[in-house]
Short mmCIF file of C-alpha atoms in Angstrom, two decimals:
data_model
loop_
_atom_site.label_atom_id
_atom_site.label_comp_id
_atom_site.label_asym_id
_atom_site.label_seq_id
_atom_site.Cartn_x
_atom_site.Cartn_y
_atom_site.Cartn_z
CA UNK A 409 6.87 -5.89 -20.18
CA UNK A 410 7.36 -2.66 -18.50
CA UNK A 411 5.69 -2.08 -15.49
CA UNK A 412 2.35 0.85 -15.75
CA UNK A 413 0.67 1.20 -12.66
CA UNK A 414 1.48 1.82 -9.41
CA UNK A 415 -1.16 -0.30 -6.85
CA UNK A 416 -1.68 1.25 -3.51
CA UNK A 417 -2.99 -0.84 -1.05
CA UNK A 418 -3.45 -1.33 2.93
CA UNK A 419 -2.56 -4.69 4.64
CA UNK A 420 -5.42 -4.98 7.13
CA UNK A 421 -3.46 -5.78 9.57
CA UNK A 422 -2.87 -6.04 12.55
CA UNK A 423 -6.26 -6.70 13.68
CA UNK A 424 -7.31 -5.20 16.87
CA UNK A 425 -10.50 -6.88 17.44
CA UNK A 426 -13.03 -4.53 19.69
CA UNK A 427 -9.96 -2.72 21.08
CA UNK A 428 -8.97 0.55 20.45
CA UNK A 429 -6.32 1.25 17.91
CA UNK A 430 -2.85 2.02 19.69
CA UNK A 431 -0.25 5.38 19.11
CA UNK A 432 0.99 5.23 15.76
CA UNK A 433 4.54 4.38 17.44
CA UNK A 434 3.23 0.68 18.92
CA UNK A 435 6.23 -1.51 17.76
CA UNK A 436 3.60 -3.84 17.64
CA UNK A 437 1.91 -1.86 15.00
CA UNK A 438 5.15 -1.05 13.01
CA UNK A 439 7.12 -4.31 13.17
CA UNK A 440 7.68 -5.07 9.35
CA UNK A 441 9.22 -8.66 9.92
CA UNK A 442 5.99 -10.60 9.50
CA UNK A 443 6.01 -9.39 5.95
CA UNK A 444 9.85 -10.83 5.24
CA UNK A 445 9.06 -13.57 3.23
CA UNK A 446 9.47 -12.85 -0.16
CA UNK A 447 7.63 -15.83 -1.12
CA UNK A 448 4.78 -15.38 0.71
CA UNK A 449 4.66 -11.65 0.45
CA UNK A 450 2.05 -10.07 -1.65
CA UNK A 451 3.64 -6.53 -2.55
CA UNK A 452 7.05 -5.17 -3.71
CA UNK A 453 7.47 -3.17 -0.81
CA UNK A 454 5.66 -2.39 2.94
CA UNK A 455 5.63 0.92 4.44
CA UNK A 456 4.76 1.09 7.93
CA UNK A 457 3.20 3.49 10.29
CA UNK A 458 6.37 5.69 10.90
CA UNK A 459 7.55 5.83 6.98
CA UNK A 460 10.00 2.83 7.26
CA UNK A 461 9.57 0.23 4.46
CA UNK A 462 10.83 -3.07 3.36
CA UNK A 463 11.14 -4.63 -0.20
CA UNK A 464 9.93 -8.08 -0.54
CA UNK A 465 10.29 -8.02 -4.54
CA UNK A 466 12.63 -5.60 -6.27
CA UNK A 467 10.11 -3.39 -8.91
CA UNK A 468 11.89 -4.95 -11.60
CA UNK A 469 10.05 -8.46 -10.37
CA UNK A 470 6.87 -8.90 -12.22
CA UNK A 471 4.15 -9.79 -9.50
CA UNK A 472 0.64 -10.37 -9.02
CA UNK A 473 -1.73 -9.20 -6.14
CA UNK A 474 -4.97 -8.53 -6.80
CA UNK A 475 -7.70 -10.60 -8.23
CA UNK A 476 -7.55 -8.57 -11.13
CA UNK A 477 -4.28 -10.15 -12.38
CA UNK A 478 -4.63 -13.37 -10.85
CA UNK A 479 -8.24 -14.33 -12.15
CA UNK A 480 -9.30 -12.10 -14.39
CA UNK A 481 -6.95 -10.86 -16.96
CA UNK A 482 -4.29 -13.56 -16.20
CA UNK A 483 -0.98 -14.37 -17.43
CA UNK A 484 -0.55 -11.29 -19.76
CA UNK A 485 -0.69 -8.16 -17.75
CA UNK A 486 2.08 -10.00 -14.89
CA UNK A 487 4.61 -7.34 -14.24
CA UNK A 488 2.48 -4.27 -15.81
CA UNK A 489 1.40 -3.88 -11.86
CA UNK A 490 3.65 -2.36 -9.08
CA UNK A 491 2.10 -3.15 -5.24
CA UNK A 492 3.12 -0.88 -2.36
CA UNK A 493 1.40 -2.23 1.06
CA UNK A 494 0.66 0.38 3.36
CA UNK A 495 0.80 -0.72 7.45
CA UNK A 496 -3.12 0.29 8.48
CA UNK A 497 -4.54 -1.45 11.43
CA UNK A 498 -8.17 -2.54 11.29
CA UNK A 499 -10.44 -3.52 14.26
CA UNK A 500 -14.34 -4.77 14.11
CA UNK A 501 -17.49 -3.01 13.06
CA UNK A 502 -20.18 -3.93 16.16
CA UNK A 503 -22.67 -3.80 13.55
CA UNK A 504 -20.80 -6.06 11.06
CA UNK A 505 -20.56 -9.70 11.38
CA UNK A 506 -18.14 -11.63 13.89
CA UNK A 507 -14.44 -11.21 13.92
CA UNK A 508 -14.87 -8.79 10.81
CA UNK A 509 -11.98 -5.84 9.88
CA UNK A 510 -14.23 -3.38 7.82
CA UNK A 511 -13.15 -0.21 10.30
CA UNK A 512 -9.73 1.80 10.01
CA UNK A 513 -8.30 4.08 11.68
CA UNK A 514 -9.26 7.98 10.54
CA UNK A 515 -7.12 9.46 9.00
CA UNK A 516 -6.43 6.38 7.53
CA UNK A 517 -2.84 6.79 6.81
CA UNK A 518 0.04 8.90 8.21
CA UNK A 519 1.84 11.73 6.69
CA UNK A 520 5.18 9.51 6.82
CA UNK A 521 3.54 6.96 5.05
CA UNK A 522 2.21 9.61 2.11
CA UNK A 523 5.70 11.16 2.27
CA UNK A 524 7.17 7.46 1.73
CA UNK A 525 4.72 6.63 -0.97
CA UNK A 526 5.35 9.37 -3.02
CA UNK A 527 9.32 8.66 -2.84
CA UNK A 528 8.50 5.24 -4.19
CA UNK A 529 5.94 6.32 -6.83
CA UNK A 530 8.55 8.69 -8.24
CA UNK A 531 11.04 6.00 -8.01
CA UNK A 532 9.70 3.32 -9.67
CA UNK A 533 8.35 6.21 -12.45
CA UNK A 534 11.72 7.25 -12.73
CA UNK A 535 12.59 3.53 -13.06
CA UNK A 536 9.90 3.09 -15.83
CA UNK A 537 10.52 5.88 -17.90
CA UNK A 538 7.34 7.66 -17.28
CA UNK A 539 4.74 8.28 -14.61
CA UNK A 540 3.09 5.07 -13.19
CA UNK A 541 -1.11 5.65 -12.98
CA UNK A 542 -1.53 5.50 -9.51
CA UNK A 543 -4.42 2.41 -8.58
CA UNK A 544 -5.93 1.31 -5.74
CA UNK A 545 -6.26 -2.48 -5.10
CA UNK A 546 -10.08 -2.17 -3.70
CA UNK A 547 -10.89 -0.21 -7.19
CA UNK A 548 -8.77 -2.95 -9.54
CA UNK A 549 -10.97 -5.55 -7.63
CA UNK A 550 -14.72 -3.60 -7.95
CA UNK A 551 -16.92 -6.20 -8.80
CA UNK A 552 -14.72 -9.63 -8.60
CA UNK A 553 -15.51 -12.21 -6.36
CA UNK A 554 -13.83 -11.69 -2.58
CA UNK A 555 -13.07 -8.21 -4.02
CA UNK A 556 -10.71 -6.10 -1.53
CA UNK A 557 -11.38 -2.99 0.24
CA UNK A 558 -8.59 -1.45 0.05
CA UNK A 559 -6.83 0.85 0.91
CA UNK A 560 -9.75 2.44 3.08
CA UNK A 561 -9.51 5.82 4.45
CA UNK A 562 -7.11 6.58 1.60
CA UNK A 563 -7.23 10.12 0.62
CA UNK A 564 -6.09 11.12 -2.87
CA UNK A 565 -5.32 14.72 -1.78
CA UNK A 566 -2.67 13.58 1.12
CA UNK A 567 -0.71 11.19 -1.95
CA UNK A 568 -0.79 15.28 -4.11
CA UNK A 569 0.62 16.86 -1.11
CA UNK A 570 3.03 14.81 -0.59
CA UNK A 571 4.42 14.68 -4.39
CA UNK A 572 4.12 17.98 -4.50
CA UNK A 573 6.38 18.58 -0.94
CA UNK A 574 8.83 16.07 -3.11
CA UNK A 575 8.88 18.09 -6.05
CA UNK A 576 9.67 21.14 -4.04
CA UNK A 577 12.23 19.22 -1.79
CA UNK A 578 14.07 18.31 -5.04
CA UNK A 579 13.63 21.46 -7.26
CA UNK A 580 15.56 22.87 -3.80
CA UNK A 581 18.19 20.62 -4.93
CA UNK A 582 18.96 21.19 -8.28
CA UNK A 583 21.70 23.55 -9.23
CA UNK A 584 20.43 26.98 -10.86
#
């Protein structure tokens, strides 16, 4: 089964508490190791704050991580999902409940991490034959159970701008 959508989502983490969130340099912030265990990890790849990513599962893996897959339409649709994690840091709401993550930074993400996602969306297109349909995990998982969030503070228009700065980067390429 060959893979259809492309699932964008944000990993939460790291959780800042009441504190503010750091530069978007902290090698706190940007340390991708945590994610290094492909058994444990939940996407295919992890992009961090500065545009740098690491692969977990190779796209040709078929791999479930939202609720969506896992308990609602099952066995049948594993590998028709690709998961990209994007590195977004989340601290506490003061008018949300104890120890809860529900604010992100703003912008949410950073124009590395657009310009990164679009070189994998076009990539694992490429790799599929045909464009992926872009998804995001907190609209796969709209009205399930423990339903995620996420990616929050995503903006569609950033993700355009930077396939579009691709395209142009590559057209520059080709040979008239």
């Amino acid at each position: 089964m060959s893979a259809r959508y492309f699932v964008i989502h944000d990993t939460s983490w790291p959780w800042f508490g009441a504190h503010d969130f750091p530069p978007e340099a902290d090698p706190h912030m940007n340390d991708l190791s945590r994610y290094a265990h492909a058994s444990t990890a939940l996407a295919h790849v992890f992009v961090n704050r500065l545009g740098r990513t690491l692969t977990t599962h190779d796209f040709s893996e078929p791999w479930r991580a939202t609720k969506l897959e896992m308990r609602a339409a099952g066995v049948p649709v594993k590998g028709l999902f690709l998961h990209v994690e994007l590195v977004q840091p989340r601290r506490s709401d003061p008018a949300g409940p104890a120890g809860n993550d529900a604010q992100a930074p703003l912008p949410g993400f950073t124009p590395a991490q657009y310009d990164m996602l679009a070189l994998l969306y076009l990539a694992a297109s490429v790799r599929a034959g045909e464009g992926l349909i872009p998804a995001l995990h907190g609209a796969l998982d709209e009205g399930l159970i423990d339903g995620h969030d996420d990616p929050q503070n995503f903006l569609l228009t950033a993700f355009a701008a930077a396939l579009a700065r691709l395209e142009q980067q590559l057209s520059a390429l080709s040979v008239p």
